Short mmCIF file of C-alpha atoms in Angstrom, two decimals:
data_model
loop_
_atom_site.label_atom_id
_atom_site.label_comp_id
_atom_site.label_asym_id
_atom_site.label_seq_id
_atom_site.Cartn_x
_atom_site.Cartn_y
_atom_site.Cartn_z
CA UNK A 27 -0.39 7.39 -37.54
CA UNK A 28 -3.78 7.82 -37.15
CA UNK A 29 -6.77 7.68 -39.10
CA UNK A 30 -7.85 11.28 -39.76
CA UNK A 31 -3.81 11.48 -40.54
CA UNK A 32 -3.87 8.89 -43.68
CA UNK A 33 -3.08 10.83 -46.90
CA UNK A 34 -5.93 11.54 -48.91
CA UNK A 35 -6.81 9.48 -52.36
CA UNK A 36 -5.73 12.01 -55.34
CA UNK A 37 -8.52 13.86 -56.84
CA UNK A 38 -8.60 12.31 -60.09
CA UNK A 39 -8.71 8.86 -59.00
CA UNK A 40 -11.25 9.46 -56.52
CA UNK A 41 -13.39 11.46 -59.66
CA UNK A 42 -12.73 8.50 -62.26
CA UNK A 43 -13.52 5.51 -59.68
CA UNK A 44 -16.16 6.27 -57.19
CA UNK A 45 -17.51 2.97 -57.81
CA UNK A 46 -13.86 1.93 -55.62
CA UNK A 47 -13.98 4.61 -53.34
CA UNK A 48 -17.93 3.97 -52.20
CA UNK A 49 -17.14 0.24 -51.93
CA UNK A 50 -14.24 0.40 -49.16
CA UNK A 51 -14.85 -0.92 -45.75
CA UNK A 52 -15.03 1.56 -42.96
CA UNK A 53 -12.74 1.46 -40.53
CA UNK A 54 -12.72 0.80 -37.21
CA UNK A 55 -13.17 3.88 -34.27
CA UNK A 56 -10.30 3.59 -32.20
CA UNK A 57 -12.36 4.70 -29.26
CA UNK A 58 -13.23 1.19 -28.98
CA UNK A 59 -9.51 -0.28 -28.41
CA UNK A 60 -7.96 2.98 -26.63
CA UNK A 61 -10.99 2.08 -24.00
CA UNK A 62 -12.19 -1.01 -22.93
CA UNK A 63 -15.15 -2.04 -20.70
CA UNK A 64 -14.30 -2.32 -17.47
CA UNK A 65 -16.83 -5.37 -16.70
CA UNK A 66 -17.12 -7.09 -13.17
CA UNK A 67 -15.18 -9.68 -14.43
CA UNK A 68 -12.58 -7.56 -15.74
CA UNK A 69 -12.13 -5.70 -12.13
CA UNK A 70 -12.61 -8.51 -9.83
CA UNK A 71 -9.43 -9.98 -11.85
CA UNK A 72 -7.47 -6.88 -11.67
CA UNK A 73 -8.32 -6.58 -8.02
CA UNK A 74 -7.04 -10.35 -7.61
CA UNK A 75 -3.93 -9.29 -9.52
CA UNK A 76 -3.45 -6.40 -7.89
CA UNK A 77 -3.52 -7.95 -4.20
CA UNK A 78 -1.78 -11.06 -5.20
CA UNK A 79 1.42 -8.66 -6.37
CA UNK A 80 0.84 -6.97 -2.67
CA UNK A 81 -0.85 -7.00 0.25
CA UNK A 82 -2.56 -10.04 -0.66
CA UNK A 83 0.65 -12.15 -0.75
CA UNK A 84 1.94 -10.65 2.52
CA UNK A 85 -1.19 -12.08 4.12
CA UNK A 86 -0.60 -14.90 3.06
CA UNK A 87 3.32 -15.06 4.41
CA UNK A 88 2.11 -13.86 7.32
CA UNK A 89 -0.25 -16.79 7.33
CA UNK A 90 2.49 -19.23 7.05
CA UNK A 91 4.53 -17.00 9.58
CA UNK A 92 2.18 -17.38 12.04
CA UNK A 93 1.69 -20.87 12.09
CA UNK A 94 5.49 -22.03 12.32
CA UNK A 95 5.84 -19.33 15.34
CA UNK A 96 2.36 -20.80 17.17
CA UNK A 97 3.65 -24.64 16.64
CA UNK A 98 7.24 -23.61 17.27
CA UNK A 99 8.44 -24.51 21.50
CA UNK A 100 8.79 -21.38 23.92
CA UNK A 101 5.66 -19.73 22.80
CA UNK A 102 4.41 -16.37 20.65
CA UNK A 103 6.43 -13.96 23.63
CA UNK A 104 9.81 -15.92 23.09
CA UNK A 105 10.01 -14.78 19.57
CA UNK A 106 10.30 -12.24 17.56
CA UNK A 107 8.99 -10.74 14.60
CA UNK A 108 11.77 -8.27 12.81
CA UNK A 109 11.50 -5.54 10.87
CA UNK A 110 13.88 -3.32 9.29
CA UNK A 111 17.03 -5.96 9.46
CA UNK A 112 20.52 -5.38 7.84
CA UNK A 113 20.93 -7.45 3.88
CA UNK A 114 24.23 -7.37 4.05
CA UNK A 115 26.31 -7.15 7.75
CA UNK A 116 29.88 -5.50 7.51
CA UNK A 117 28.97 -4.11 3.85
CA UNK A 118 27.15 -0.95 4.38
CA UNK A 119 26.72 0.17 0.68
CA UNK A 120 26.25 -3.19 -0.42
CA UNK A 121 23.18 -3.06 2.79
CA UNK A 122 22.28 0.56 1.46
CA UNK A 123 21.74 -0.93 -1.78
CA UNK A 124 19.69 -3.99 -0.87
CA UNK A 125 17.74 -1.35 1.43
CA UNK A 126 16.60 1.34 -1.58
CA UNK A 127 16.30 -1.87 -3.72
CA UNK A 128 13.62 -3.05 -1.20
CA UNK A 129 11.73 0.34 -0.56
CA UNK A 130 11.59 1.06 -4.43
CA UNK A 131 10.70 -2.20 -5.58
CA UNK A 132 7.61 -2.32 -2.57
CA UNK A 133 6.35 0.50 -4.39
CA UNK A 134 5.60 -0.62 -7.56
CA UNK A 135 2.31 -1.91 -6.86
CA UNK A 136 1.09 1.67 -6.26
CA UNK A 137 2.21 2.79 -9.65
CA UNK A 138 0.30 -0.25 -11.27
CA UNK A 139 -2.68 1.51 -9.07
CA UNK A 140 -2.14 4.71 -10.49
CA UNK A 141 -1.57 3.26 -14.40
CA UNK A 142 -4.88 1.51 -13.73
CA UNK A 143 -6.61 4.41 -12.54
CA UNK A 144 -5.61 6.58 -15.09
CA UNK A 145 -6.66 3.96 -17.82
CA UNK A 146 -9.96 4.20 -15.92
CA UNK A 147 -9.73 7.69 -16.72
CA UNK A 148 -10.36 8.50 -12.74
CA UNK A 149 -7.26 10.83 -12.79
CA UNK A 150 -4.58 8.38 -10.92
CA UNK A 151 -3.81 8.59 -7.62
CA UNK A 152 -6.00 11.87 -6.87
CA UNK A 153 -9.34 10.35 -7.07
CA UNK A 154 -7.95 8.21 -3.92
CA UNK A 155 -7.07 11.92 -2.67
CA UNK A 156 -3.39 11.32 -2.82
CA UNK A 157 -2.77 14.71 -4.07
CA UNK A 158 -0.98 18.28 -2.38
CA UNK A 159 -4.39 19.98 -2.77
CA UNK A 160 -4.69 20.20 0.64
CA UNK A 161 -1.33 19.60 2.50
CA UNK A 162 -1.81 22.08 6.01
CA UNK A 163 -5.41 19.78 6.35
CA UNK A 164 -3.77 16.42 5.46
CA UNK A 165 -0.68 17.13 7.96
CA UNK A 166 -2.91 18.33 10.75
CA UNK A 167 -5.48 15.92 10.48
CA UNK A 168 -3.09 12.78 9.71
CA UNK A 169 -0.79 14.36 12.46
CA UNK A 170 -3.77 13.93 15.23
CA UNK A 171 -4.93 10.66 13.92
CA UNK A 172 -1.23 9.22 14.63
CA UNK A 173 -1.44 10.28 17.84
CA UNK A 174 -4.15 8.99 19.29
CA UNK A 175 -3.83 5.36 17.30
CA UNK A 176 0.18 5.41 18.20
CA UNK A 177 -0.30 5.55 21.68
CA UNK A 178 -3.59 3.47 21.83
CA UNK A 179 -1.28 1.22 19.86
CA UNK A 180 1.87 0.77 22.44
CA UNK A 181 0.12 0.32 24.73
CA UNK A 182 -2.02 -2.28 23.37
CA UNK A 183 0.65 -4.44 21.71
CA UNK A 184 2.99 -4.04 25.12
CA UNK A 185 -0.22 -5.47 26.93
CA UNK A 186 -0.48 -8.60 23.92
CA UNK A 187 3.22 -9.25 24.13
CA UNK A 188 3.04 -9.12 28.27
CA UNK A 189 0.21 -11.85 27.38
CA UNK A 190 1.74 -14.35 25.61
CA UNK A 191 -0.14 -13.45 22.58
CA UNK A 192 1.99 -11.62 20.21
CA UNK A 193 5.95 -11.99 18.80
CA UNK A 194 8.76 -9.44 20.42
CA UNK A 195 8.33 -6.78 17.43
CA UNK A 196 12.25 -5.32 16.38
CA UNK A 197 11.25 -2.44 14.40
CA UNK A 198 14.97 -2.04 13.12
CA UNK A 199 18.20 -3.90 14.00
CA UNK A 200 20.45 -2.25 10.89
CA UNK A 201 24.20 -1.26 12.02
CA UNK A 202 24.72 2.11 13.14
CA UNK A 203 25.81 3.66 10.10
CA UNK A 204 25.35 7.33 8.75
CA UNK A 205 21.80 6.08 6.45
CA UNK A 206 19.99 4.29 9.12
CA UNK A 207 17.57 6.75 9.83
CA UNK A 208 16.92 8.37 6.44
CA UNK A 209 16.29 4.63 5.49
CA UNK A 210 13.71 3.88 8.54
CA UNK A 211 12.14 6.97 7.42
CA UNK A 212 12.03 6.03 3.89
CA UNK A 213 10.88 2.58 5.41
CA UNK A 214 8.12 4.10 7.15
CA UNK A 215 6.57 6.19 4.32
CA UNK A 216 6.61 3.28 1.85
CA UNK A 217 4.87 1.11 4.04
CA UNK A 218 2.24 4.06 5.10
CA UNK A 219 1.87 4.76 0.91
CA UNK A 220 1.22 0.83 -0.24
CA UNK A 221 -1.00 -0.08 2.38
CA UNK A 222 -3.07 3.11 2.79
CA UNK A 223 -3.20 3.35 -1.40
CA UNK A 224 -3.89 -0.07 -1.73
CA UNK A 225 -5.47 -1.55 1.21
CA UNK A 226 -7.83 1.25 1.65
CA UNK A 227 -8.41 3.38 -0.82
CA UNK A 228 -8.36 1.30 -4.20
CA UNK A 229 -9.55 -1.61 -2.56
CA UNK A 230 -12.55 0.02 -1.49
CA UNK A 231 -12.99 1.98 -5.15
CA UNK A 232 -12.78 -1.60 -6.50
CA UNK A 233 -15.46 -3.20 -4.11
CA UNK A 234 -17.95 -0.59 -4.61
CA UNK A 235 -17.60 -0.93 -8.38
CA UNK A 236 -18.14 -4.71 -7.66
CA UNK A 237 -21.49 -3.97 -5.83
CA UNK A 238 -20.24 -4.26 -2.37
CA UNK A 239 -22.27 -2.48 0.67
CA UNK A 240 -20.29 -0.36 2.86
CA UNK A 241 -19.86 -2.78 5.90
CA UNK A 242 -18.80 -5.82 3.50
CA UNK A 243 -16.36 -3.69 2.12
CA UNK A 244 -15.16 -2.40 5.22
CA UNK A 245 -14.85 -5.64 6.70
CA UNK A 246 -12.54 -6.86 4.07
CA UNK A 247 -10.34 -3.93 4.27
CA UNK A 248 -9.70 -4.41 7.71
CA UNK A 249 -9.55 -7.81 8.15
CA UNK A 250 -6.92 -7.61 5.05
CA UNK A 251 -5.22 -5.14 7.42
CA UNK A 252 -5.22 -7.64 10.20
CA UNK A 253 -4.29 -10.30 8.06
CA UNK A 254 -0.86 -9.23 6.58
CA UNK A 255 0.21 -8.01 10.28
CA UNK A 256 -0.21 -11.54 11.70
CA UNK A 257 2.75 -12.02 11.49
CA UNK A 258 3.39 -10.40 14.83
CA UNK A 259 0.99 -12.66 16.77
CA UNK A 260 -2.53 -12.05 17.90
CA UNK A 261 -1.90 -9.08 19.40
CA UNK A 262 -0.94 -7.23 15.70
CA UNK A 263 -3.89 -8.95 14.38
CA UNK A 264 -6.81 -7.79 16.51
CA UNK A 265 -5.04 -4.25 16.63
CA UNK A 266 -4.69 -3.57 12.89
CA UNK A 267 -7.87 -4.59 12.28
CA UNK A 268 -9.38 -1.91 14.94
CA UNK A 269 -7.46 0.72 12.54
CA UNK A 270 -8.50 -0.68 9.76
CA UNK A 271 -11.70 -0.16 10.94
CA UNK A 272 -11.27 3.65 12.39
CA UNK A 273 -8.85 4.15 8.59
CA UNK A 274 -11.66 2.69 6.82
CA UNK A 275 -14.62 4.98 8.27
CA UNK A 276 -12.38 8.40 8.31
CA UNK A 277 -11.55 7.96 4.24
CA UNK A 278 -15.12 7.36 4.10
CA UNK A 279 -16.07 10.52 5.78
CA UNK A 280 -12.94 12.72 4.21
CA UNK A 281 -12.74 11.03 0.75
CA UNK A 282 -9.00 11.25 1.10
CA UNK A 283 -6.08 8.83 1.72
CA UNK A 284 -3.52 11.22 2.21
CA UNK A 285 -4.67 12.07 6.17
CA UNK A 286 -4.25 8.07 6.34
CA UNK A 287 -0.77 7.97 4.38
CA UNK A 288 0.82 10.96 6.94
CA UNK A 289 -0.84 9.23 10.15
CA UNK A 290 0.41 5.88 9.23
CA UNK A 291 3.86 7.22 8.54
CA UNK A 292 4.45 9.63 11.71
CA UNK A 293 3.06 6.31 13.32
CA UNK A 294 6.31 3.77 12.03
CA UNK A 295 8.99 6.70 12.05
CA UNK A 296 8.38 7.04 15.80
CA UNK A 297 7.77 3.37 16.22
CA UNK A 298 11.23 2.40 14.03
CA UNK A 299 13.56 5.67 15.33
CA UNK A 300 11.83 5.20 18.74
CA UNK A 301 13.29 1.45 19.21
CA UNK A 302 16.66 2.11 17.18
CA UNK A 303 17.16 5.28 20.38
CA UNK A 304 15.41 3.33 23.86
CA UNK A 305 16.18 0.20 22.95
CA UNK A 306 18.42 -1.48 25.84
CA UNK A 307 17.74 1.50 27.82
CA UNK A 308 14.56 1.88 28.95
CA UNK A 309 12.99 -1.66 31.09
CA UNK A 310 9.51 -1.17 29.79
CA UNK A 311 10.25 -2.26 25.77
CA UNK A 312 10.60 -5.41 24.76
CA UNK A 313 13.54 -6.33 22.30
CA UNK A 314 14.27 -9.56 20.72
#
């Protein structure tokens, strides 16, 4: 109960005692513990928290990914990075499971953004511009933007893994059962909502509070990008952080991450439905 809610002393009492009444303590305005000061130290720790829970970990895995596949015989083009792979062969609910499990539990990370945004009283998710204000702009605009980075993309990582310098990337290899594609799609928007959310635009929101200038901040973001996708060899590292760089300087210019989210999404459908229907039947794409 609050404090304008407390019953109020009975009139007599308060008449024959004001002596009492004068002499107790104020209390304390709960403004003061409903919202705390959000110091520097206070964000860079919730930042740390925040990446250590996500993206930051994954860099880190894909770290340690990295170096067993560069010290490992046969080289980065003899292996392969996979993505997408069945939890439980010859069980397909028990594999459905494991898959939502997976896809739901990758996404809590973005609801701590949102919980910490709205503490921040910046209005969750929308001050990032994750919002349906604007869905025919954020379709059309993210729709383009996967277009020209998808196919800049193929080709690029085709040309790494013809190198030597990047993994044989298996976007899915789940059984052929009726969920498959519902799940890569699912698959692909999760990974397009964490990464664009966090990676881009709270991480950015974050480093300008911290005092950041532009170019520090969008170095980080894209070499955090490049980071968590080495995993796939060289060839994912370099690219990722080139769209970092292009995902960076369009949120800049649209204040938006939405654009980002649909572009990065359209981007791993095609890429994960794209391998599950040419794979084995088309000599120009690598499989594992």
């Amino acid at each position: 109960m609050g404090l304008a809610e407390r019953p109020d002393v009975e009139s007599g009492a308060a008449n024959s005692a004001p002596e009492r009444a004068s002499a107790a303590p104020p209390a304390a305005p709960e403004l003061a513990l409903a919202e705390p000061r959000h110091t520097r130290t206070v964000l860079r720790g919730e930042l740390l928290l925040v990446l250590a829970l996500s993206l930051g970990a994954s860099a880190i895995s894909a770290l340690i990914s990295f170096t067993g596949a560069l010290t490992a015989p046969g080289g980065l083009a003899g292996q392969s990075a996979n993505l997408n792979s069945s939890r439980a062969p010859d069980r397909p609910w028990l594999d459905l499971a494991w898959q939502l499990f997976g896809i739901g539990t990758a996404l809590v990370p973005v609801a701590l953004v949102a919980h910490l945004l709205l503490r921040e009283g910046a209005g969750g998710l929308r001050v990032l511009g994750l919002d349906r204000l604007r869905p025919r702009g954020d379709l059309g605009f993210g729709a383009l933007l996967a277009a020209a980075i998808g196919g800049s993309g193929l080709a690029f990582y085709l040309g790494a893994q013809a190198a030597g310098f990047n993994l044989t990337v298996v976007p899915e290899s789940l059984p052929e059962v009726w969920w498959k594609f519902p799940v890569l799609v699912a698959s692909a928007v999760q990974n397009s909502v964490v990464e664009e959310v966090i990676v881009v635009g709270y991480l950015l929101r974050r480093l300008d509070q911290l005092g950041w200038g532009p170019m520090a901040a969008l170095a980080a973001s894209s070499l955090l990008r490049g980071l968590y996708h080495l995993y796939q060899g060289i060839g994912g590292f370099v690219g990722n952080i080139a769209m970092g760089v292009v995902f960076v300087w369009l949120y800049r210019r649209w204040g938006r991450v939405a654009p980002l989210v649909v572009a990065h999404a359209l981007i791993d459908v095609v890429a994960f439905a794209g391998y599950a229907l040419l794979a084995g039947k088309v000599g120009w794409l690598p499989t594992g």
